[in-house]
mmCIF file with all atom_site columns, C-alpha atoms and ligand atoms in Angstrom:
data_model
loop_
_atom_site.group_PDB
_atom_site.id
_atom_site.type_symbol
_atom_site.label_atom_id
_atom_site.label_alt_id
_atom_site.label_comp_id
_atom_site.label_asym_id
_atom_site.label_entity_id
_atom_site.label_seq_id
_atom_site.pdbx_PDB_ins_code
_atom_site.Cartn_x
_atom_site.Cartn_y
_atom_site.Cartn_z
_atom_site.occupancy
_atom_site.B_iso_or_equiv
_atom_site.pdbx_formal_charge
_atom_site.auth_seq_id
_atom_site.auth_comp_id
_atom_site.auth_asym_id
_atom_site.auth_atom_id
_atom_site.pdbx_PDB_model_num
ATOM   1   C  CA  . MET A 1 1   ? 20.300 22.925  -22.347 1.00 36.00 ? 1   MET A CA  1
ATOM   2   C  CA  . SER A 1 2   ? 19.084 25.558  -19.867 1.00 37.00 ? 2   SER A CA  1
ATOM   3   C  CA  . ALA A 1 3   ? 17.743 24.954  -16.365 1.00 39.00 ? 3   ALA A CA  1
ATOM   4   C  CA  . ASN A 1 4   ? 14.300 25.736  -17.757 1.00 40.00 ? 4   ASN A CA  1
ATOM   5   C  CA  . CYS A 1 5   ? 14.540 22.932  -20.266 1.00 40.00 ? 5   CYS A CA  1
ATOM   6   C  CA  . PRO A 1 6   ? 14.848 19.657  -18.336 1.00 43.00 ? 6   PRO A CA  1
ATOM   7   C  CA  . THR A 1 7   ? 15.971 16.560  -20.153 1.00 45.00 ? 7   THR A CA  1
ATOM   8   C  CA  . GLN A 1 8   ? 13.005 14.280  -20.829 1.00 47.00 ? 8   GLN A CA  1
ATOM   9   C  CA  . THR A 1 9   ? 14.441 10.799  -20.518 1.00 59.00 ? 9   THR A CA  1
ATOM   10  C  CA  . THR A 1 10  ? 11.182 9.019   -19.740 1.00 68.00 ? 10  THR A CA  1
ATOM   11  C  CA  . PRO A 1 11  ? 8.077  9.324   -21.918 1.00 76.00 ? 11  PRO A CA  1
ATOM   12  C  CA  . ARG A 1 12  ? 5.289  11.116  -20.072 1.00 82.00 ? 12  ARG A CA  1
ATOM   13  C  CA  . THR A 1 13  ? 2.522  8.754   -21.072 1.00 95.00 ? 13  THR A CA  1
ATOM   14  C  CA  . ILE A 1 14  ? 1.848  5.063   -21.452 1.00 97.00 ? 14  ILE A CA  1
ATOM   15  C  CA  . GLN A 1 15  ? -0.034 4.086   -24.611 1.00 97.00 ? 15  GLN A CA  1
ATOM   16  C  CA  . LEU A 1 16  ? -2.796 2.073   -23.004 1.00 97.00 ? 16  LEU A CA  1
ATOM   17  C  CA  . ALA A 1 17  ? -5.089 -0.591  -24.438 1.00 98.00 ? 17  ALA A CA  1
ATOM   18  C  CA  . GLY A 1 18  ? -7.054 -1.003  -21.214 1.00 97.00 ? 18  GLY A CA  1
ATOM   19  C  CA  . VAL A 1 19  ? -7.107 -1.901  -17.529 1.00 98.00 ? 19  VAL A CA  1
ATOM   20  C  CA  . VAL A 1 20  ? -8.718 -4.855  -15.799 1.00 97.00 ? 20  VAL A CA  1
ATOM   21  C  CA  . ASN A 1 21  ? -9.276 -4.388  -12.087 1.00 96.00 ? 21  ASN A CA  1
ATOM   22  C  CA  . ASP A 1 22  ? -9.774 -7.340  -9.720  1.00 94.00 ? 22  ASP A CA  1
ATOM   23  C  CA  . SER A 1 23  ? -8.155 -9.753  -12.164 1.00 93.00 ? 23  SER A CA  1
ATOM   24  C  CA  . ILE A 1 24  ? -7.519 -13.307 -10.968 1.00 95.00 ? 24  ILE A CA  1
ATOM   25  C  CA  . THR A 1 25  ? -6.124 -14.587 -14.276 1.00 93.00 ? 25  THR A CA  1
ATOM   26  C  CA  . ASP A 1 26  ? -2.871 -12.626 -14.583 1.00 95.00 ? 26  ASP A CA  1
ATOM   27  C  CA  . GLY A 1 27  ? -1.086 -13.874 -11.492 1.00 96.00 ? 27  GLY A CA  1
ATOM   28  C  CA  . PRO A 1 28  ? -1.951 -15.113 -8.005  1.00 96.00 ? 28  PRO A CA  1
ATOM   29  C  CA  . GLY A 1 29  ? -4.170 -13.044 -5.761  1.00 96.00 ? 29  GLY A CA  1
ATOM   30  C  CA  . ILE A 1 30  ? -6.247 -10.083 -6.846  1.00 97.00 ? 30  ILE A CA  1
ATOM   31  C  CA  . ARG A 1 31  ? -4.414 -7.903  -9.306  1.00 97.00 ? 31  ARG A CA  1
ATOM   32  C  CA  . LEU A 1 32  ? -4.867 -4.884  -11.482 1.00 98.00 ? 32  LEU A CA  1
ATOM   33  C  CA  . THR A 1 33  ? -3.717 -5.644  -15.016 1.00 98.00 ? 33  THR A CA  1
ATOM   34  C  CA  . VAL A 1 34  ? -2.399 -2.888  -17.259 1.00 98.00 ? 34  VAL A CA  1
ATOM   35  C  CA  . PHE A 1 35  ? -2.737 -3.833  -20.932 1.00 98.00 ? 35  PHE A CA  1
ATOM   36  C  CA  . VAL A 1 36  ? -0.411 -1.678  -23.009 1.00 98.00 ? 36  VAL A CA  1
ATOM   37  C  CA  . GLN A 1 37  ? -1.059 -0.925  -26.659 1.00 98.00 ? 37  GLN A CA  1
ATOM   38  C  CA  . GLY A 1 38  ? 1.300  -2.104  -29.384 1.00 98.00 ? 38  GLY A CA  1
ATOM   39  C  CA  . CYS A 1 39  ? 2.825  -5.516  -29.995 1.00 98.00 ? 39  CYS A CA  1
ATOM   40  C  CA  . PRO A 1 40  ? 5.468  -6.476  -32.575 1.00 98.00 ? 40  PRO A CA  1
ATOM   41  C  CA  . HIS A 1 41  ? 5.089  -10.242 -32.163 1.00 98.00 ? 41  HIS A CA  1
ATOM   42  C  CA  . HIS A 1 42  ? 1.789  -10.968 -33.958 1.00 97.00 ? 42  HIS A CA  1
ATOM   43  C  CA  . CYS A 1 43  ? 1.481  -14.494 -32.570 1.00 97.00 ? 43  CYS A CA  1
ATOM   44  C  CA  . PRO A 1 44  ? -1.023 -16.613 -34.544 1.00 97.00 ? 44  PRO A CA  1
ATOM   45  C  CA  . GLY A 1 45  ? -4.011 -17.282 -32.287 1.00 96.00 ? 45  GLY A CA  1
ATOM   46  C  CA  . CYS A 1 46  ? -3.399 -14.201 -30.096 1.00 96.00 ? 46  CYS A CA  1
ATOM   47  C  CA  . HIS A 1 47  ? -6.506 -13.290 -28.110 1.00 92.00 ? 47  HIS A CA  1
ATOM   48  C  CA  . ASN A 1 48  ? -5.526 -9.621  -27.884 1.00 93.00 ? 48  ASN A CA  1
ATOM   49  C  CA  . GLN A 1 49  ? -5.089 -8.672  -31.521 1.00 96.00 ? 49  GLN A CA  1
ATOM   50  C  CA  . GLN A 1 50  ? -6.723 -5.304  -30.870 1.00 96.00 ? 50  GLN A CA  1
ATOM   51  C  CA  . THR A 1 51  ? -3.563 -4.419  -28.929 1.00 97.00 ? 51  THR A CA  1
ATOM   52  C  CA  . TRP A 1 52  ? -1.166 -4.957  -31.843 1.00 98.00 ? 52  TRP A CA  1
ATOM   53  C  CA  . ASP A 1 53  ? -1.436 -1.512  -33.472 1.00 97.00 ? 53  ASP A CA  1
ATOM   54  C  CA  . PHE A 1 54  ? 1.134  0.873   -31.993 1.00 97.00 ? 54  PHE A CA  1
ATOM   55  C  CA  . ALA A 1 55  ? -0.984 3.787   -33.240 1.00 96.00 ? 55  ALA A CA  1
ATOM   56  C  CA  . GLY A 1 56  ? -4.030 2.644   -31.262 1.00 96.00 ? 56  GLY A CA  1
ATOM   57  C  CA  . GLY A 1 57  ? -4.959 2.901   -27.603 1.00 97.00 ? 57  GLY A CA  1
ATOM   58  C  CA  . GLN A 1 58  ? -5.110 5.909   -25.325 1.00 96.00 ? 58  GLN A CA  1
ATOM   59  C  CA  . PRO A 1 59  ? -2.211 7.920   -23.914 1.00 97.00 ? 59  PRO A CA  1
ATOM   60  C  CA  . THR A 1 60  ? -2.446 7.591   -20.131 1.00 97.00 ? 60  THR A CA  1
ATOM   61  C  CA  . THR A 1 61  ? -0.291 9.062   -17.402 1.00 96.00 ? 61  THR A CA  1
ATOM   62  C  CA  . THR A 1 62  ? 1.399  7.213   -14.588 1.00 96.00 ? 62  THR A CA  1
ATOM   63  C  CA  . GLU A 1 63  ? -0.686 9.304   -12.204 1.00 96.00 ? 63  GLU A CA  1
ATOM   64  C  CA  . GLU A 1 64  ? -3.991 8.156   -13.733 1.00 97.00 ? 64  GLU A CA  1
ATOM   65  C  CA  . LEU A 1 65  ? -3.019 4.511   -13.442 1.00 97.00 ? 65  LEU A CA  1
ATOM   66  C  CA  . TRP A 1 66  ? -1.600 4.971   -9.968  1.00 97.00 ? 66  TRP A CA  1
ATOM   67  C  CA  . GLN A 1 67  ? -4.901 6.487   -8.805  1.00 96.00 ? 67  GLN A CA  1
ATOM   68  C  CA  . GLN A 1 68  ? -6.751 3.386   -9.978  1.00 97.00 ? 68  GLN A CA  1
ATOM   69  C  CA  . ILE A 1 69  ? -4.280 1.113   -8.201  1.00 97.00 ? 69  ILE A CA  1
ATOM   70  C  CA  . GLN A 1 70  ? -4.532 3.080   -4.975  1.00 96.00 ? 70  GLN A CA  1
ATOM   71  C  CA  . GLN A 1 71  ? -8.312 2.970   -5.019  1.00 96.00 ? 71  GLN A CA  1
ATOM   72  C  CA  . ASN A 1 72  ? -8.351 -0.813  -4.736  1.00 96.00 ? 72  ASN A CA  1
ATOM   73  C  CA  . PRO A 1 73  ? -7.304 -1.909  -1.225  1.00 94.00 ? 73  PRO A CA  1
ATOM   74  C  CA  . LEU A 1 74  ? -7.714 -5.581  -2.133  1.00 95.00 ? 74  LEU A CA  1
ATOM   75  C  CA  . LEU A 1 75  ? -4.851 -5.685  -4.630  1.00 97.00 ? 75  LEU A CA  1
ATOM   76  C  CA  . SER A 1 76  ? -1.909 -7.953  -3.931  1.00 95.00 ? 76  SER A CA  1
ATOM   77  C  CA  . GLY A 1 77  ? -0.185 -6.973  -7.125  1.00 97.00 ? 77  GLY A CA  1
ATOM   78  C  CA  . VAL A 1 78  ? -0.140 -5.363  -10.537 1.00 98.00 ? 78  VAL A CA  1
ATOM   79  C  CA  . THR A 1 79  ? 0.519  -7.106  -13.837 1.00 98.00 ? 79  THR A CA  1
ATOM   80  C  CA  . PHE A 1 80  ? 1.799  -5.462  -17.013 1.00 98.00 ? 80  PHE A CA  1
ATOM   81  C  CA  . SER A 1 81  ? 0.483  -7.238  -20.091 1.00 97.00 ? 81  SER A CA  1
ATOM   82  C  CA  . GLY A 1 82  ? -0.415 -6.298  -23.604 1.00 93.00 ? 82  GLY A CA  1
ATOM   83  C  CA  . GLY A 1 83  ? 0.485  -5.775  -26.190 1.00 96.00 ? 83  GLY A CA  1
ATOM   84  C  CA  . GLU A 1 84  ? 4.182  -5.849  -25.439 1.00 98.00 ? 84  GLU A CA  1
ATOM   85  C  CA  . PRO A 1 85  ? 5.099  -4.062  -22.185 1.00 98.00 ? 85  PRO A CA  1
ATOM   86  C  CA  . MET A 1 86  ? 8.797  -4.090  -23.021 1.00 98.00 ? 86  MET A CA  1
ATOM   87  C  CA  . ALA A 1 87  ? 8.107  -1.929  -26.083 1.00 98.00 ? 87  ALA A CA  1
ATOM   88  C  CA  . GLN A 1 88  ? 7.126  0.793   -23.566 1.00 97.00 ? 88  GLN A CA  1
ATOM   89  C  CA  . ALA A 1 89  ? 9.634  0.002   -20.861 1.00 98.00 ? 89  ALA A CA  1
ATOM   90  C  CA  . ALA A 1 90  ? 10.734 3.605   -20.254 1.00 97.00 ? 90  ALA A CA  1
ATOM   91  C  CA  . ALA A 1 91  ? 7.150  4.811   -19.997 1.00 97.00 ? 91  ALA A CA  1
ATOM   92  C  CA  . LEU A 1 92  ? 6.281  2.057   -17.509 1.00 98.00 ? 92  LEU A CA  1
ATOM   93  C  CA  . LEU A 1 93  ? 9.276  2.627   -15.226 1.00 98.00 ? 93  LEU A CA  1
ATOM   94  C  CA  . PRO A 1 94  ? 7.763  5.369   -13.017 1.00 97.00 ? 94  PRO A CA  1
ATOM   95  C  CA  . LEU A 1 95  ? 4.616  3.296   -12.470 1.00 98.00 ? 95  LEU A CA  1
ATOM   96  C  CA  . ALA A 1 96  ? 6.688  0.209   -11.658 1.00 98.00 ? 96  ALA A CA  1
ATOM   97  C  CA  . GLN A 1 97  ? 8.663  2.227   -9.116  1.00 98.00 ? 97  GLN A CA  1
ATOM   98  C  CA  . ARG A 1 98  ? 5.492  3.369   -7.365  1.00 97.00 ? 98  ARG A CA  1
ATOM   99  C  CA  . ILE A 1 99  ? 4.091  -0.156  -7.338  1.00 98.00 ? 99  ILE A CA  1
ATOM   100 C  CA  . LYS A 1 100 ? 7.209  -1.508  -5.653  1.00 97.00 ? 100 LYS A CA  1
ATOM   101 C  CA  . GLN A 1 101 ? 7.453  1.403   -3.208  1.00 97.00 ? 101 GLN A CA  1
ATOM   102 C  CA  . ALA A 1 102 ? 3.897  0.575   -2.121  1.00 96.00 ? 102 ALA A CA  1
ATOM   103 C  CA  . GLY A 1 103 ? 4.878  -3.026  -1.407  1.00 96.00 ? 103 GLY A CA  1
ATOM   104 C  CA  . LEU A 1 104 ? 2.796  -4.518  -4.209  1.00 97.00 ? 104 LEU A CA  1
ATOM   105 C  CA  . GLU A 1 105 ? 3.960  -7.393  -6.371  1.00 98.00 ? 105 GLU A CA  1
ATOM   106 C  CA  . LEU A 1 106 ? 4.781  -6.689  -9.996  1.00 98.00 ? 106 LEU A CA  1
ATOM   107 C  CA  . ALA A 1 107 ? 4.493  -9.297  -12.739 1.00 98.00 ? 107 ALA A CA  1
ATOM   108 C  CA  . ILE A 1 108 ? 5.266  -8.606  -16.393 1.00 98.00 ? 108 ILE A CA  1
ATOM   109 C  CA  . TYR A 1 109 ? 4.226  -10.583 -19.450 1.00 98.00 ? 109 TYR A CA  1
ATOM   110 C  CA  . SER A 1 110 ? 6.473  -10.330 -22.485 1.00 98.00 ? 110 SER A CA  1
ATOM   111 C  CA  . GLY A 1 111 ? 6.384  -11.952 -25.908 1.00 98.00 ? 111 GLY A CA  1
ATOM   112 C  CA  . TYR A 1 112 ? 10.179 -11.828 -25.830 1.00 98.00 ? 112 TYR A CA  1
ATOM   113 C  CA  . THR A 1 113 ? 12.076 -14.581 -24.073 1.00 98.00 ? 113 THR A CA  1
ATOM   114 C  CA  . PHE A 1 114 ? 14.249 -13.663 -21.106 1.00 98.00 ? 114 PHE A CA  1
ATOM   115 C  CA  . GLU A 1 115 ? 17.327 -14.253 -23.237 1.00 98.00 ? 115 GLU A CA  1
ATOM   116 C  CA  . GLN A 1 116 ? 16.002 -11.924 -25.959 1.00 98.00 ? 116 GLN A CA  1
ATOM   117 C  CA  . LEU A 1 117 ? 15.161 -9.255  -23.385 1.00 98.00 ? 117 LEU A CA  1
ATOM   118 C  CA  . LEU A 1 118 ? 18.776 -9.224  -22.183 1.00 97.00 ? 118 LEU A CA  1
ATOM   119 C  CA  . ASN A 1 119 ? 19.863 -8.404  -25.724 1.00 97.00 ? 119 ASN A CA  1
ATOM   120 C  CA  . LEU A 1 120 ? 17.406 -5.600  -26.459 1.00 97.00 ? 120 LEU A CA  1
ATOM   121 C  CA  . PRO A 1 121 ? 19.216 -2.268  -26.867 1.00 96.00 ? 121 PRO A CA  1
ATOM   122 C  CA  . ASP A 1 122 ? 16.783 -0.211  -24.729 1.00 96.00 ? 122 ASP A CA  1
ATOM   123 C  CA  . PRO A 1 123 ? 18.369 0.143   -21.244 1.00 97.00 ? 123 PRO A CA  1
ATOM   124 C  CA  . ALA A 1 124 ? 14.900 0.678   -19.741 1.00 97.00 ? 124 ALA A CA  1
ATOM   125 C  CA  . VAL A 1 125 ? 14.069 -2.972  -20.431 1.00 98.00 ? 125 VAL A CA  1
ATOM   126 C  CA  . ARG A 1 126 ? 16.594 -4.167  -17.876 1.00 97.00 ? 126 ARG A CA  1
ATOM   127 C  CA  . GLN A 1 127 ? 15.597 -1.411  -15.451 1.00 97.00 ? 127 GLN A CA  1
ATOM   128 C  CA  . LEU A 1 128 ? 11.986 -2.542  -15.674 1.00 98.00 ? 128 LEU A CA  1
ATOM   129 C  CA  . LEU A 1 129 ? 12.973 -6.172  -15.175 1.00 98.00 ? 129 LEU A CA  1
ATOM   130 C  CA  . GLU A 1 130 ? 14.922 -5.158  -12.080 1.00 98.00 ? 130 GLU A CA  1
ATOM   131 C  CA  . LEU A 1 131 ? 11.679 -3.861  -10.563 1.00 98.00 ? 131 LEU A CA  1
ATOM   132 C  CA  . ALA A 1 132 ? 9.631  -6.939  -11.453 1.00 98.00 ? 132 ALA A CA  1
ATOM   133 C  CA  . ASP A 1 133 ? 9.057  -9.876  -9.151  1.00 98.00 ? 133 ASP A CA  1
ATOM   134 C  CA  . THR A 1 134 ? 7.939  -12.182 -11.931 1.00 98.00 ? 134 THR A CA  1
ATOM   135 C  CA  . LEU A 1 135 ? 8.420  -12.394 -15.691 1.00 98.00 ? 135 LEU A CA  1
ATOM   136 C  CA  . ILE A 1 136 ? 6.170  -14.585 -17.820 1.00 98.00 ? 136 ILE A CA  1
ATOM   137 C  CA  . ASP A 1 137 ? 8.157  -14.809 -21.024 1.00 98.00 ? 137 ASP A CA  1
ATOM   138 C  CA  . GLY A 1 138 ? 7.880  -15.914 -24.616 1.00 98.00 ? 138 GLY A CA  1
ATOM   139 C  CA  . PRO A 1 139 ? 5.322  -15.640 -27.393 1.00 98.00 ? 139 PRO A CA  1
ATOM   140 C  CA  . PHE A 1 140 ? 2.020  -17.494 -27.476 1.00 97.00 ? 140 PHE A CA  1
ATOM   141 C  CA  . ILE A 1 141 ? 2.558  -20.571 -29.657 1.00 97.00 ? 141 ILE A CA  1
ATOM   142 C  CA  . LEU A 1 142 ? -0.729 -21.991 -30.879 1.00 97.00 ? 142 LEU A CA  1
ATOM   143 C  CA  . ALA A 1 143 ? 0.680  -25.500 -31.390 1.00 97.00 ? 143 ALA A CA  1
ATOM   144 C  CA  . GLN A 1 144 ? 1.717  -25.517 -27.715 1.00 97.00 ? 144 GLN A CA  1
ATOM   145 C  CA  . ARG A 1 145 ? -1.534 -24.105 -26.337 1.00 97.00 ? 145 ARG A CA  1
ATOM   146 C  CA  . ASN A 1 146 ? -2.602 -25.720 -23.081 1.00 96.00 ? 146 ASN A CA  1
ATOM   147 C  CA  . LEU A 1 147 ? -5.823 -24.572 -21.452 1.00 94.00 ? 147 LEU A CA  1
ATOM   148 C  CA  . GLU A 1 148 ? -4.895 -26.264 -18.179 1.00 95.00 ? 148 GLU A CA  1
ATOM   149 C  CA  . LEU A 1 149 ? -1.915 -24.011 -17.515 1.00 95.00 ? 149 LEU A CA  1
ATOM   150 C  CA  . ASN A 1 150 ? -2.358 -21.351 -14.879 1.00 94.00 ? 150 ASN A CA  1
ATOM   151 C  CA  . PHE A 1 151 ? -1.405 -17.835 -15.984 1.00 96.00 ? 151 PHE A CA  1
ATOM   152 C  CA  . ARG A 1 152 ? 0.074  -19.010 -19.299 1.00 96.00 ? 152 ARG A CA  1
ATOM   153 C  CA  . GLY A 1 153 ? -1.384 -19.705 -22.711 1.00 95.00 ? 153 GLY A CA  1
ATOM   154 C  CA  . SER A 1 154 ? 1.181  -22.106 -24.178 1.00 97.00 ? 154 SER A CA  1
ATOM   155 C  CA  . GLU A 1 155 ? 3.711  -24.615 -22.860 1.00 97.00 ? 155 GLU A CA  1
ATOM   156 C  CA  . ASN A 1 156 ? 6.750  -22.669 -24.094 1.00 98.00 ? 156 ASN A CA  1
ATOM   157 C  CA  . GLN A 1 157 ? 5.994  -19.722 -21.823 1.00 98.00 ? 157 GLN A CA  1
ATOM   158 C  CA  . ARG A 1 158 ? 7.914  -19.709 -18.565 1.00 98.00 ? 158 ARG A CA  1
ATOM   159 C  CA  . ILE A 1 159 ? 7.169  -18.159 -15.187 1.00 98.00 ? 159 ILE A CA  1
ATOM   160 C  CA  . LEU A 1 160 ? 10.507 -16.745 -14.024 1.00 98.00 ? 160 LEU A CA  1
ATOM   161 C  CA  . LYS A 1 161 ? 11.840 -15.137 -10.890 1.00 98.00 ? 161 LYS A CA  1
ATOM   162 C  CA  . ALA A 1 162 ? 12.989 -11.835 -12.331 1.00 98.00 ? 162 ALA A CA  1
ATOM   163 C  CA  . ALA A 1 163 ? 15.654 -10.882 -9.788  1.00 96.00 ? 163 ALA A CA  1
ATOM   164 C  CA  . ALA A 1 164 ? 17.213 -14.337 -9.617  1.00 97.00 ? 164 ALA A CA  1
ATOM   165 C  CA  . SER A 1 165 ? 17.233 -14.618 -13.408 1.00 98.00 ? 165 SER A CA  1
ATOM   166 C  CA  . LEU A 1 166 ? 18.987 -11.270 -13.748 1.00 97.00 ? 166 LEU A CA  1
ATOM   167 C  CA  . LYS A 1 167 ? 21.473 -12.129 -11.030 1.00 97.00 ? 167 LYS A CA  1
ATOM   168 C  CA  . GLU A 1 168 ? 22.378 -15.472 -12.556 1.00 97.00 ? 168 GLU A CA  1
ATOM   169 C  CA  . GLY A 1 169 ? 22.114 -14.341 -16.187 1.00 96.00 ? 169 GLY A CA  1
ATOM   170 C  CA  . ARG A 1 170 ? 19.877 -17.285 -17.011 1.00 97.00 ? 170 ARG A CA  1
ATOM   171 C  CA  . PRO A 1 171 ? 16.160 -18.040 -16.673 1.00 98.00 ? 171 PRO A CA  1
ATOM   172 C  CA  . VAL A 1 172 ? 15.322 -19.122 -13.108 1.00 98.00 ? 172 VAL A CA  1
ATOM   173 C  CA  . LEU A 1 173 ? 11.900 -20.741 -12.869 1.00 98.00 ? 173 LEU A CA  1
ATOM   174 C  CA  . GLU A 1 174 ? 9.354  -19.620 -10.281 1.00 97.00 ? 174 GLU A CA  1
ATOM   175 C  CA  . GLU A 1 175 ? 8.361  -22.800 -8.507  1.00 96.00 ? 175 GLU A CA  1
ATOM   176 C  CA  . ALA A 1 176 ? 6.053  -21.400 -5.833  1.00 95.00 ? 176 ALA A CA  1
ATOM   177 C  CA  . GLU A 1 177 ? 2.808  -23.351 -5.860  1.00 94.00 ? 177 GLU A CA  1
ATOM   178 C  CA  . ARG A 1 178 ? 0.634  -20.244 -6.065  1.00 95.00 ? 178 ARG A CA  1
ATOM   179 C  CA  . TRP A 1 179 ? 2.013  -19.560 -9.550  1.00 96.00 ? 179 TRP A CA  1
ATOM   180 C  CA  . HIS A 1 180 ? 1.120  -23.052 -10.850 1.00 93.00 ? 180 HIS A CA  1
HETATM 181 S  S1  . SF4 B 2 .   ? 2.970  -11.324 -27.500 1.00 50.60 ? 1   SF4 B S1  1
HETATM 182 FE FE1 . SF4 B 2 .   ? 0.960  -11.475 -26.540 1.00 50.60 ? 1   SF4 B FE1 1
HETATM 183 S  S2  . SF4 B 2 .   ? -0.196 -9.685  -27.285 1.00 50.60 ? 1   SF4 B S2  1
HETATM 184 FE FE2 . SF4 B 2 .   ? 1.592  -9.928  -28.608 1.00 50.60 ? 1   SF4 B FE2 1
HETATM 185 S  S3  . SF4 B 2 .   ? 0.828  -11.161 -30.337 1.00 50.60 ? 1   SF4 B S3  1
HETATM 186 FE FE3 . SF4 B 2 .   ? 1.747  -12.577 -28.855 1.00 50.60 ? 1   SF4 B FE3 1
HETATM 187 S  S4  . SF4 B 2 .   ? 0.018  -13.251 -27.561 1.00 50.60 ? 1   SF4 B S4  1
HETATM 188 FE FE4 . SF4 B 2 .   ? -0.635 -11.396 -28.660 1.00 50.60 ? 1   SF4 B FE4 1
#
């Protein structure tokens, strides 16, 4: 490896399904939601089936997404959703770092449970979790659908404090009223 050939440890682009600005449904406050493309879970009843195909979507750079975030002074946070964000953990890391450096909240939806995430082989998954404030975990289960839940589709999904959960090695529920 020469000095002119840097190691590429992080993918340059995020495979993107879409962005929703000024969202009030993906966490408290006004948020920008990044919907990544590609999901391995295929939950029956999923409302985002167009995001399942890993070959779909548009390659998008961290810089492009960061520009959109910066242009909205009303944002209290950013949410990664999908699709399955943890399938693109390495690609999302640089964006997550910028979000946190700017003092914005970061929430991540995953179809994996917290316990499953700890056992995924990709080290970027844990690194991404370390940057998150909140993890909403678990697949959408149609039989447990509850339209009265805030920020969740089904009863099995949990709203977790990411840092506390990592520190304790177990899911720690977010009990702040604004998340419920
Ligand atoms: S994890 Fe989310 S995007 Fe993936 S199939 Fe389930 S509900 Fe749909």
